[in-house]
C-alpha cells in the first residue's frame, strides 16, 4: 500500500510532517513452509522472545532481502506455511446433533433475530445464553475464543467461494460465502471476522454431503469484530466442513471495506464501488478469517447491472447475462493469498491495455474522459517496462495472467498493491503530459514502482503477522529509487534523492523519544496502525540500503553466499539485531586528539531532539543504547580527499589511528551517507569543512555536501552544535550548481522558518536567507518554455535546481520573484490562457494567491472546480491555502468537510496546508479542535490519516500557550490517535524548548552577520 507522499511543493520536513507524506502497502501468497511461519501465534514481548524471534527475523531479513533478488528458490524458502497449532480445544463437547439451522444472527444493536421470536424476547434469550457462556469461561479462568485478540487456531480456511450482488442504485450489496474449513483441534465454536453487516442465515455441513451440523446460536462480538457460530457438537479433528453464510451490507460512503466513490462526466454524477481491505477491513465486505496467516484460495462471482463492469484479482472466466439487464461475472480461482490482498470493483470505466514480453496482459482502467485524453498512457507504458525489469532482476516471472491498474477518485492511500488488481488514487497514476510537472511525473513513477515491487515482495511472500510488515515495506520503498533509476538512469535516485526523501526525513521522526523499533509487537487489531508509519517504510528502506552498501551491491543481489559474514569478523545477524530491535539511531562524534598524532576519539550515543523528553521505555535511559556502526571515514585537504576506510564502532567510546591525517586536514564520516546515523565533529573540524566548502566544494561529494547540511541543521536544533554553524555552511550555496545540496538546505530551513515565522525579529532571518539565494536566483532565471518528453531525461537535475531556488526566492520574499509570479497570474486571468511553466506552476499559484486580492483567490477557486486534470486540481487546491486573508482561509476550512466540494482524502491536506500558513495556523488548530469528532469519525480507522492530520496541525505550534491548549485538548478529547497525540506533545515541547534556549542565540548571530 502506498502512502500519500508529496514531492512537489513542500521542500523540507519535520518529524511530524513525515507521517503526512505518502505511500502504505501490504503483501500476500505463501507457497511452502518458511521461517516466518514459526511466529504465527501471539508473541509475548519478553526479552527472551524479543531476542530469539528477532534473530530468526533478521535471518529472514537477510535471506529475503538478499536471496529473493537472485534466485527463484528464495520465494519458496520465504513463503509462509500455516503453523501447526497445539492449543487445546476450546472446551469439552456439548450436546451434539445433526442437521443445520438457518436464521438471522444478532448484530449490535440487535439487528436480526431467530425466526419466530419477538425481537426483545430473542435478545433476552441470547443475552442469557451469552452470560452463561461467559461465566463458564470465567470459571475456567480463560478468555472465550471470541474475546481473544487473535482468532483461535483450531480452524483453517482452505477455500472461499464468494458470490456478491452489487446494487448501485441504493448502495447496498448482498453476499453468500461458502468457506471450506479444515479442523485442527476439536471445538464447537466457529469464530471468524465480520463487521458492520447483517447475517441472514448460517449453515454448517460436512464435506461431500455427509450431513449438517446443527447450529445452536450465532452472535456478533463487536469488541474483536468477530462473528461466532455456536454448534451443538464439536467439529472433528482432521475433517473438512463447509460454512455457508448469507448476508447483506451497505456500500459505505467512506474509505475502507467495500465503499463507493463518484465522479462527474458531461455534467452527470456517476458512481463506482471499490474495496480497500488492508489491513483489517475485508471483514466489512464478507465474513472471513481476516488475519494474514490464514491464506486460502478464492473464487469470486459478482452480479451487477450490465451498464457496469466488474474487476477482481483474477481474469473473468465467464459472464452470464440475464434478461433483466443484469450480468454475473465469474472470476478464475486465485492462488493462495491472504484476505487483505483480495480486491474487487464495480464501475463504468474504460481501459487501455498492453502486453509484456512474457505475455502478461496489463490494463489501466479509469474515467472514460481520462482514458480518451491519454492520461493513463504513461503509467501503462512504464508498468510494462517495470514488470520486465522485475522479472529479470528477481529471476521470478510475474505469477498471474494479468495485472489491472485501477484509477479511482477517492482512496485513503496513494495506492494499494492488491494481487492482480492494484488500486491507485487518480493523483498518483493519471498524468496529462501537457500540464504535468517533472515532479508530478516523478511522484507517479515512484508510486507505480513501489506497487509493482510488491507483486513480488509482498504478494508472493507475506509476513504471517503485522509486526514484520516493515520488511516488505522497507524493501519496496528502497526499490522505488532502484526502479526509477532503471527508467531514468541519469536521475541518480538511489545515490542522491534517497538521502533527502527518505534518510533525512525518517531521521527526523526517529529522533523523537517517542519513536519505536522497526519491528513492534502487535497483539490486536487496534495496534496495527502503529506499525504502518514512516519508521516501517523509510527506516526499513534506509537499513536495507546500509546493508547493501557495506556488503556491496553485487553481493547484495547474489544473495546467499554472504549470509553469514561480511568483511572482517562482522556478523550480519548481530549487526542488524541492534538496528531492528532498538528505536532511534546514534550520533557519532569524532574528536581529534591534539596530544597524540593521527589518533581520533570516536564516541556514540542515541540522538534525540529533546533531551528533556521522557523516554518511551523508562527502564532504558539513552545511555543504554549501543549499535555496531559501519563508519566509513575519509581525510582531506583543500585539493584532495582520500579513499574511504571502514571502522566498525561497537563501544561507547573508542580510539583509532588515522595514518593519513594531516595537521591541516579535515575528517569526513559516513561517506555518501550510506549509514543510518548522524556525524558530529569538534568545532575545529566543522570550521575546516566550512572553509573547504567555501574554497572548493567539489572536493567533497555531492551526497556528503547534502549530508553535512542536514546533519548540521539537525544537530543544532537538538543542541549538539551552536546555532550559527548550519547557517555558516549554507553560505557556500551561491556557488553550488548541483540540485541535491540545495534540496537538503531547503528541507532543513523549512522547520526553522516555521519556528520563527511568527516572531518579532523574523525579518532578520528572512533577509539572511534571501542573501544566500539571490546570486543563484539571478544566474538561473525562470524557465521560458514547457519541457517536452524528450528533454525530461536530460534536464531533470537542472530544472529541479532552478525550481528549488525559485521556491526559496518566492517563499522568502524576493521582489523580482514576487513580481514575476504576479505577472504570470495576471496574464492568465486576462487572456484565459495559462502560459505559466509547468515545473513552477504550484509556486506561482501560491505566491499569486498570497500577494494579490480576493479576485485572484476566486479565480483559482473557479479553476479548481472546472479542471478535470488531477495534477492541476491538486496544486490549485493547495494554492487556495496560501492566502493572507483569514476570512478566506476560514471559508476554505469549512468547505473542506463537504465531500461534494473536496474529496475526503484531500480535506486533510487543506487543513494541514492552512496550518503551515502563519496567517492560518491558529485557525486550523481551532478548527481541528472544534471538528475533532467529525474528523475522527471520518478518518479514525484509516491507517495514517488521523496521525497525518494530528501531526500536520500541531507540528509548528511553538508557544507555551499552544502547548497548554494541546495538553488540555488531549485530556478532554474522545477517540483514537493516542500515539499521534503523544508524539505531538513531544514535538511541541521540543519547539517550545528551542524557542526558550536557542532563539536569541540565533538572532544574535544573524544581527552580527548581517552587519558585516
mmCIF file of N, CA and C in Angstrom, residues 12-18 499-500 502-515 535 583-587 605-615 622 673 676-679 707 709-721 723 726 744 747-749 751-752 755 955-956 983-998:
data_model
loop_
_atom_site.group_PDB
_atom_site.id
_atom_site.type_symbol
_atom_site.label_atom_id
_atom_site.label_comp_id
_atom_site.label_asym_id
_atom_site.label_seq_id
_atom_site.Cartn_x
_atom_site.Cartn_y
_atom_site.Cartn_z
ATOM 1 N N UNK A 12 11.039 20.817 2.751
ATOM 2 C CA UNK A 12 11.611 20.088 3.855
ATOM 3 C C UNK A 12 10.535 19.519 4.745
ATOM 4 N N UNK A 13 10.967 18.689 5.674
ATOM 5 C CA UNK A 13 10.014 18.043 6.550
ATOM 6 C C UNK A 13 10.494 18.086 7.983
ATOM 7 N N UNK A 14 9.552 17.937 8.896
ATOM 8 C CA UNK A 14 9.858 17.854 10.311
ATOM 9 C C UNK A 14 9.403 16.492 10.785
ATOM 10 N N UNK A 15 9.706 16.111 12.020
ATOM 11 C CA UNK A 15 9.290 14.771 12.462
ATOM 12 C C UNK A 15 7.816 14.533 12.280
ATOM 13 N N UNK A 16 6.976 15.555 12.508
ATOM 14 C CA UNK A 16 5.547 15.330 12.403
ATOM 15 C C UNK A 16 5.088 15.332 10.952
ATOM 16 N N UNK A 17 5.811 16.049 10.090
ATOM 17 C CA UNK A 17 5.399 16.101 8.683
ATOM 18 C C UNK A 17 5.611 14.771 7.988
ATOM 19 N N UNK A 18 6.544 13.981 8.497
ATOM 20 C CA UNK A 18 6.886 12.754 7.793
ATOM 21 C C UNK A 18 5.675 11.868 7.650
ATOM 22 N N UNK A 499 18.552 10.271 -0.205
ATOM 23 C CA UNK A 499 19.013 10.941 1.018
ATOM 24 C C UNK A 499 17.986 11.935 1.528
ATOM 25 N N UNK A 500 17.535 12.837 0.661
ATOM 26 C CA UNK A 500 16.617 13.887 1.111
ATOM 27 C C UNK A 500 15.197 13.371 1.303
ATOM 28 N N UNK A 502 14.168 10.147 1.881
ATOM 29 C CA UNK A 502 13.983 9.015 2.797
ATOM 30 C C UNK A 502 14.825 9.201 4.056
ATOM 31 N N UNK A 503 16.142 9.173 3.895
ATOM 32 C CA UNK A 503 17.033 9.167 5.056
ATOM 33 C C UNK A 503 16.836 10.391 5.941
ATOM 34 N N UNK A 504 16.892 11.585 5.364
ATOM 35 C CA UNK A 504 16.768 12.804 6.167
ATOM 36 C C UNK A 504 15.389 12.905 6.796
ATOM 37 N N UNK A 505 14.380 12.464 6.089
ATOM 38 C CA UNK A 505 13.016 12.549 6.602
ATOM 39 C C UNK A 505 12.802 11.635 7.800
ATOM 40 N N UNK A 506 13.164 10.370 7.649
ATOM 41 C CA UNK A 506 12.838 9.421 8.714
ATOM 42 C C UNK A 506 13.700 9.664 9.947
ATOM 43 N N UNK A 507 14.885 10.225 9.782
ATOM 44 C CA UNK A 507 15.708 10.516 10.949
ATOM 45 C C UNK A 507 15.096 11.626 11.795
ATOM 46 N N UNK A 508 14.292 12.478 11.185
ATOM 47 C CA UNK A 508 13.556 13.473 11.964
ATOM 48 C C UNK A 508 12.561 12.791 12.901
ATOM 49 N N UNK A 509 11.805 11.859 12.375
ATOM 50 C CA UNK A 509 10.804 11.151 13.171
ATOM 51 C C UNK A 509 11.456 10.222 14.186
ATOM 52 N N UNK A 510 12.520 9.547 13.765
ATOM 53 C CA UNK A 510 13.176 8.560 14.623
ATOM 54 C C UNK A 510 14.053 9.225 15.680
ATOM 55 N N UNK A 511 14.215 10.533 15.606
ATOM 56 C CA UNK A 511 14.978 11.269 16.613
ATOM 57 C C UNK A 511 14.141 11.709 17.792
ATOM 58 N N UNK A 512 12.866 11.322 17.816
ATOM 59 C CA UNK A 512 11.996 11.632 18.942
ATOM 60 C C UNK A 512 12.108 10.538 20.006
ATOM 61 N N UNK A 513 11.967 10.912 21.251
ATOM 62 C CA UNK A 513 11.998 9.925 22.334
ATOM 63 C C UNK A 513 10.818 8.965 22.238
ATOM 64 N N UNK A 514 9.749 9.397 21.555
ATOM 65 C CA UNK A 514 8.548 8.566 21.413
ATOM 66 C C UNK A 514 8.597 7.672 20.189
ATOM 67 N N UNK A 515 9.760 7.528 19.565
ATOM 68 C CA UNK A 515 9.888 6.646 18.405
ATOM 69 C C UNK A 515 9.722 5.190 18.842
ATOM 70 N N UNK A 535 8.500 4.952 10.054
ATOM 71 C CA UNK A 535 9.574 4.142 10.633
ATOM 72 C C UNK A 535 9.652 2.809 9.894
ATOM 73 N N UNK A 583 14.921 1.311 19.111
ATOM 74 C CA UNK A 583 14.385 2.501 18.457
ATOM 75 C C UNK A 583 15.507 3.511 18.272
ATOM 76 N N UNK A 584 15.268 4.485 17.421
ATOM 77 C CA UNK A 584 16.206 5.583 17.260
ATOM 78 C C UNK A 584 17.445 5.211 16.461
ATOM 79 N N UNK A 585 18.457 6.059 16.588
ATOM 80 C CA UNK A 585 19.714 5.866 15.868
ATOM 81 C C UNK A 585 20.804 6.633 16.602
ATOM 82 N N UNK A 586 22.071 6.343 16.315
ATOM 83 C CA UNK A 586 23.157 7.011 17.034
ATOM 84 C C UNK A 586 23.619 8.293 16.345
ATOM 85 N N UNK A 587 24.220 9.151 17.140
ATOM 86 C CA UNK A 587 25.044 10.226 16.600
ATOM 87 C C UNK A 587 26.485 9.872 16.955
ATOM 88 N N UNK A 605 26.249 7.872 20.882
ATOM 89 C CA UNK A 605 25.138 7.986 21.815
ATOM 90 C C UNK A 605 23.846 8.089 21.008
ATOM 91 N N UNK A 606 22.725 7.829 21.655
ATOM 92 C CA UNK A 606 21.454 7.940 20.961
ATOM 93 C C UNK A 606 21.137 9.408 20.692
ATOM 94 N N UNK A 607 20.750 9.714 19.453
ATOM 95 C CA UNK A 607 20.380 11.077 19.081
ATOM 96 C C UNK A 607 18.916 11.323 19.461
ATOM 97 N N UNK A 608 18.658 12.409 20.200
ATOM 98 C CA UNK A 608 17.283 12.832 20.488
ATOM 99 C C UNK A 608 17.203 14.344 20.347
ATOM 100 N N UNK A 609 16.069 14.815 19.845
ATOM 101 C CA UNK A 609 15.895 16.261 19.672
ATOM 102 C C UNK A 609 15.686 16.974 20.997
ATOM 103 N N UNK A 610 14.975 16.342 21.902
ATOM 104 C CA UNK A 610 14.669 16.982 23.177
ATOM 105 C C UNK A 610 15.186 16.089 24.290
ATOM 106 N N UNK A 611 16.306 16.476 24.875
ATOM 107 C CA UNK A 611 16.908 15.651 25.924
ATOM 108 C C UNK A 611 16.064 15.630 27.191
ATOM 109 N N UNK A 612 15.117 16.555 27.307
ATOM 110 C CA UNK A 612 14.236 16.586 28.478
ATOM 111 C C UNK A 612 13.018 15.683 28.313
ATOM 112 N N UNK A 613 12.786 15.180 27.095
ATOM 113 C CA UNK A 613 11.598 14.356 26.850
ATOM 114 C C UNK A 613 11.709 13.052 27.631
ATOM 115 N N UNK A 614 10.568 12.601 28.153
ATOM 116 C CA UNK A 614 10.549 11.349 28.900
ATOM 117 C C UNK A 614 10.767 10.188 27.943
ATOM 118 N N UNK A 615 11.666 9.270 28.271
ATOM 119 C CA UNK A 615 11.890 8.121 27.368
ATOM 120 C C UNK A 615 10.653 7.250 27.288
ATOM 121 N N UNK A 622 18.894 6.762 27.668
ATOM 122 C CA UNK A 622 19.556 6.886 26.371
ATOM 123 C C UNK A 622 20.966 6.300 26.388
ATOM 124 N N UNK A 673 26.739 9.181 2.954
ATOM 125 C CA UNK A 673 25.593 8.949 3.850
ATOM 126 C C UNK A 673 24.929 7.596 3.621
ATOM 127 N N UNK A 676 22.986 4.740 8.643
ATOM 128 C CA UNK A 676 21.798 5.311 9.277
ATOM 129 C C UNK A 676 22.182 5.931 10.630
ATOM 130 N N UNK A 677 22.891 7.038 10.559
ATOM 131 C CA UNK A 677 23.310 7.746 11.767
ATOM 132 C C UNK A 677 23.769 9.145 11.376
ATOM 133 N N UNK A 678 23.880 10.009 12.369
ATOM 134 C CA UNK A 678 24.420 11.358 12.150
ATOM 135 C C UNK A 678 25.870 11.404 12.615
ATOM 136 N N UNK A 679 26.611 12.385 12.088
ATOM 137 C CA UNK A 679 28.021 12.536 12.467
ATOM 138 C C UNK A 679 28.259 13.968 12.937
ATOM 139 N N UNK A 707 24.607 15.850 3.027
ATOM 140 C CA UNK A 707 24.602 15.268 4.367
ATOM 141 C C UNK A 707 25.127 16.212 5.424
ATOM 142 N N UNK A 709 24.925 19.446 5.394
ATOM 143 C CA UNK A 709 23.886 20.456 5.627
ATOM 144 C C UNK A 709 22.800 19.898 6.546
ATOM 145 N N UNK A 710 22.337 18.698 6.238
ATOM 146 C CA UNK A 710 21.246 18.123 7.037
ATOM 147 C C UNK A 710 21.701 17.817 8.460
ATOM 148 N N UNK A 711 22.870 17.213 8.597
ATOM 149 C CA UNK A 711 23.369 16.916 9.941
ATOM 150 C C UNK A 711 23.543 18.190 10.759
ATOM 151 N N UNK A 712 24.125 19.220 10.171
ATOM 152 C CA UNK A 712 24.402 20.444 10.918
ATOM 153 C C UNK A 712 23.119 21.102 11.423
ATOM 154 N N UNK A 713 22.119 21.225 10.566
ATOM 155 C CA UNK A 713 20.867 21.857 10.991
ATOM 156 C C UNK A 713 20.193 21.058 12.105
ATOM 157 N N UNK A 714 20.217 19.746 11.998
ATOM 158 C CA UNK A 714 19.529 18.935 12.999
ATOM 159 C C UNK A 714 20.323 18.806 14.287
ATOM 160 N N UNK A 715 21.645 18.775 14.197
ATOM 161 C CA UNK A 715 22.466 18.784 15.402
ATOM 162 C C UNK A 715 22.284 20.096 16.166
ATOM 163 N N UNK A 716 22.184 21.198 15.431
ATOM 164 C CA UNK A 716 21.956 22.492 16.084
ATOM 165 C C UNK A 716 20.567 22.560 16.701
ATOM 166 N N UNK A 717 19.591 22.061 16.008
ATOM 167 C CA UNK A 717 18.227 22.095 16.543
ATOM 168 C C UNK A 717 18.117 21.294 17.839
ATOM 169 N N UNK A 718 18.886 20.207 17.931
ATOM 170 C CA UNK A 718 18.848 19.372 19.131
ATOM 171 C C UNK A 718 19.824 19.839 20.209
ATOM 172 N N UNK A 719 20.630 20.881 19.926
ATOM 173 C CA UNK A 719 21.531 21.425 20.925
ATOM 174 C C UNK A 719 22.911 20.825 20.943
ATOM 175 N N UNK A 720 23.258 19.995 19.970
ATOM 176 C CA UNK A 720 24.598 19.403 19.904
ATOM 177 C C UNK A 720 25.613 20.379 19.305
ATOM 178 N N UNK A 721 25.133 21.378 18.560
ATOM 179 C CA UNK A 721 26.003 22.325 17.857
ATOM 180 C C UNK A 721 25.527 23.753 18.111
ATOM 181 N N UNK A 723 24.133 27.358 17.093
ATOM 182 C CA UNK A 723 23.110 27.637 16.096
ATOM 183 C C UNK A 723 23.667 28.250 14.811
ATOM 184 N N UNK A 726 25.185 25.684 11.078
ATOM 185 C CA UNK A 726 24.474 25.367 9.828
ATOM 186 C C UNK A 726 24.263 26.576 8.929
ATOM 187 N N UNK A 744 18.531 19.665 0.088
ATOM 188 C CA UNK A 744 18.747 19.387 1.509
ATOM 189 C C UNK A 744 18.639 20.663 2.338
ATOM 190 N N UNK A 747 14.933 21.810 2.593
ATOM 191 C CA UNK A 747 14.185 20.993 3.550
ATOM 192 C C UNK A 747 14.595 21.294 4.986
ATOM 193 N N UNK A 748 15.868 21.535 5.215
ATOM 194 C CA UNK A 748 16.333 21.813 6.573
ATOM 195 C C UNK A 748 15.915 23.197 7.052
ATOM 196 N N UNK A 749 15.824 24.155 6.134
ATOM 197 C CA UNK A 749 15.430 25.518 6.504
ATOM 198 C C UNK A 749 13.945 25.625 6.839
ATOM 199 N N UNK A 751 11.574 23.802 8.613
ATOM 200 C CA UNK A 751 11.117 23.781 10.003
ATOM 201 C C UNK A 751 11.670 24.926 10.834
ATOM 202 N N UNK A 752 12.892 25.370 10.523
ATOM 203 C CA UNK A 752 13.447 26.528 11.225
ATOM 204 C C UNK A 752 12.632 27.773 10.896
ATOM 205 N N UNK A 755 9.494 27.759 12.910
ATOM 206 C CA UNK A 755 9.716 28.112 14.316
ATOM 207 C C UNK A 755 9.814 29.627 14.504
ATOM 208 N N UNK A 955 2.407 20.348 14.353
ATOM 209 C CA UNK A 955 3.870 20.281 14.291
ATOM 210 C C UNK A 955 4.576 21.617 14.445
ATOM 211 N N UNK A 956 3.917 22.736 14.106
ATOM 212 C CA UNK A 956 4.581 24.030 14.198
ATOM 213 C C UNK A 956 4.008 24.909 15.305
ATOM 214 N N UNK A 983 3.115 11.889 20.412
ATOM 215 C CA UNK A 983 4.209 12.398 19.589
ATOM 216 C C UNK A 983 4.056 13.904 19.364
ATOM 217 N N UNK A 984 2.814 14.363 19.219
ATOM 218 C CA UNK A 984 2.562 15.792 19.018
ATOM 219 C C UNK A 984 3.018 16.587 20.230
ATOM 220 N N UNK A 985 2.718 16.086 21.428
ATOM 221 C CA UNK A 985 3.134 16.787 22.642
ATOM 222 C C UNK A 985 4.656 16.886 22.694
ATOM 223 N N UNK A 986 5.347 15.785 22.386
ATOM 224 C CA UNK A 986 6.805 15.823 22.414
ATOM 225 C C UNK A 986 7.361 16.826 21.415
ATOM 226 N N UNK A 987 6.769 16.865 20.230
ATOM 227 C CA UNK A 987 7.244 17.790 19.198
ATOM 228 C C UNK A 987 7.029 19.243 19.618
ATOM 229 N N UNK A 988 5.848 19.557 20.144
ATOM 230 C CA UNK A 988 5.573 20.939 20.561
ATOM 231 C C UNK A 988 6.447 21.306 21.755
ATOM 232 N N UNK A 989 6.659 20.368 22.679
ATOM 233 C CA UNK A 989 7.566 20.646 23.797
ATOM 234 C C UNK A 989 8.975 20.946 23.291
ATOM 235 N N UNK A 990 9.429 20.211 22.276
ATOM 236 C CA UNK A 990 10.755 20.468 21.704
ATOM 237 C C UNK A 990 10.791 21.843 21.031
ATOM 238 N N UNK A 991 9.695 22.210 20.362
ATOM 239 C CA UNK A 991 9.620 23.542 19.742
ATOM 240 C C UNK A 991 9.712 24.642 20.796
ATOM 241 N N UNK A 992 8.958 24.472 21.879
ATOM 242 C CA UNK A 992 8.961 25.476 22.956
ATOM 243 C C UNK A 992 10.350 25.541 23.592
ATOM 244 N N UNK A 993 10.956 24.383 23.795
ATOM 245 C CA UNK A 993 12.301 24.336 24.393
ATOM 246 C C UNK A 993 13.303 25.053 23.502
ATOM 247 N N UNK A 994 13.227 24.827 22.192
ATOM 248 C CA UNK A 994 14.154 25.501 21.282
ATOM 249 C C UNK A 994 13.957 27.015 21.353
ATOM 250 N N UNK A 995 12.732 27.458 21.370
ATOM 251 C CA UNK A 995 12.462 28.898 21.466
ATOM 252 C C UNK A 995 13.102 29.471 22.726
ATOM 253 N N UNK A 996 12.979 28.744 23.813
ATOM 254 C CA UNK A 996 13.481 29.241 25.099
ATOM 255 C C UNK A 996 15.005 29.247 25.145
ATOM 256 N N UNK A 997 15.645 28.223 24.595
ATOM 257 C CA UNK A 997 17.093 28.070 24.763
ATOM 258 C C UNK A 997 17.927 28.676 23.644
ATOM 259 N N UNK A 998 17.401 28.643 22.405
ATOM 260 C CA UNK A 998 18.281 28.920 21.266
ATOM 261 C C UNK A 998 17.841 30.074 20.364
#
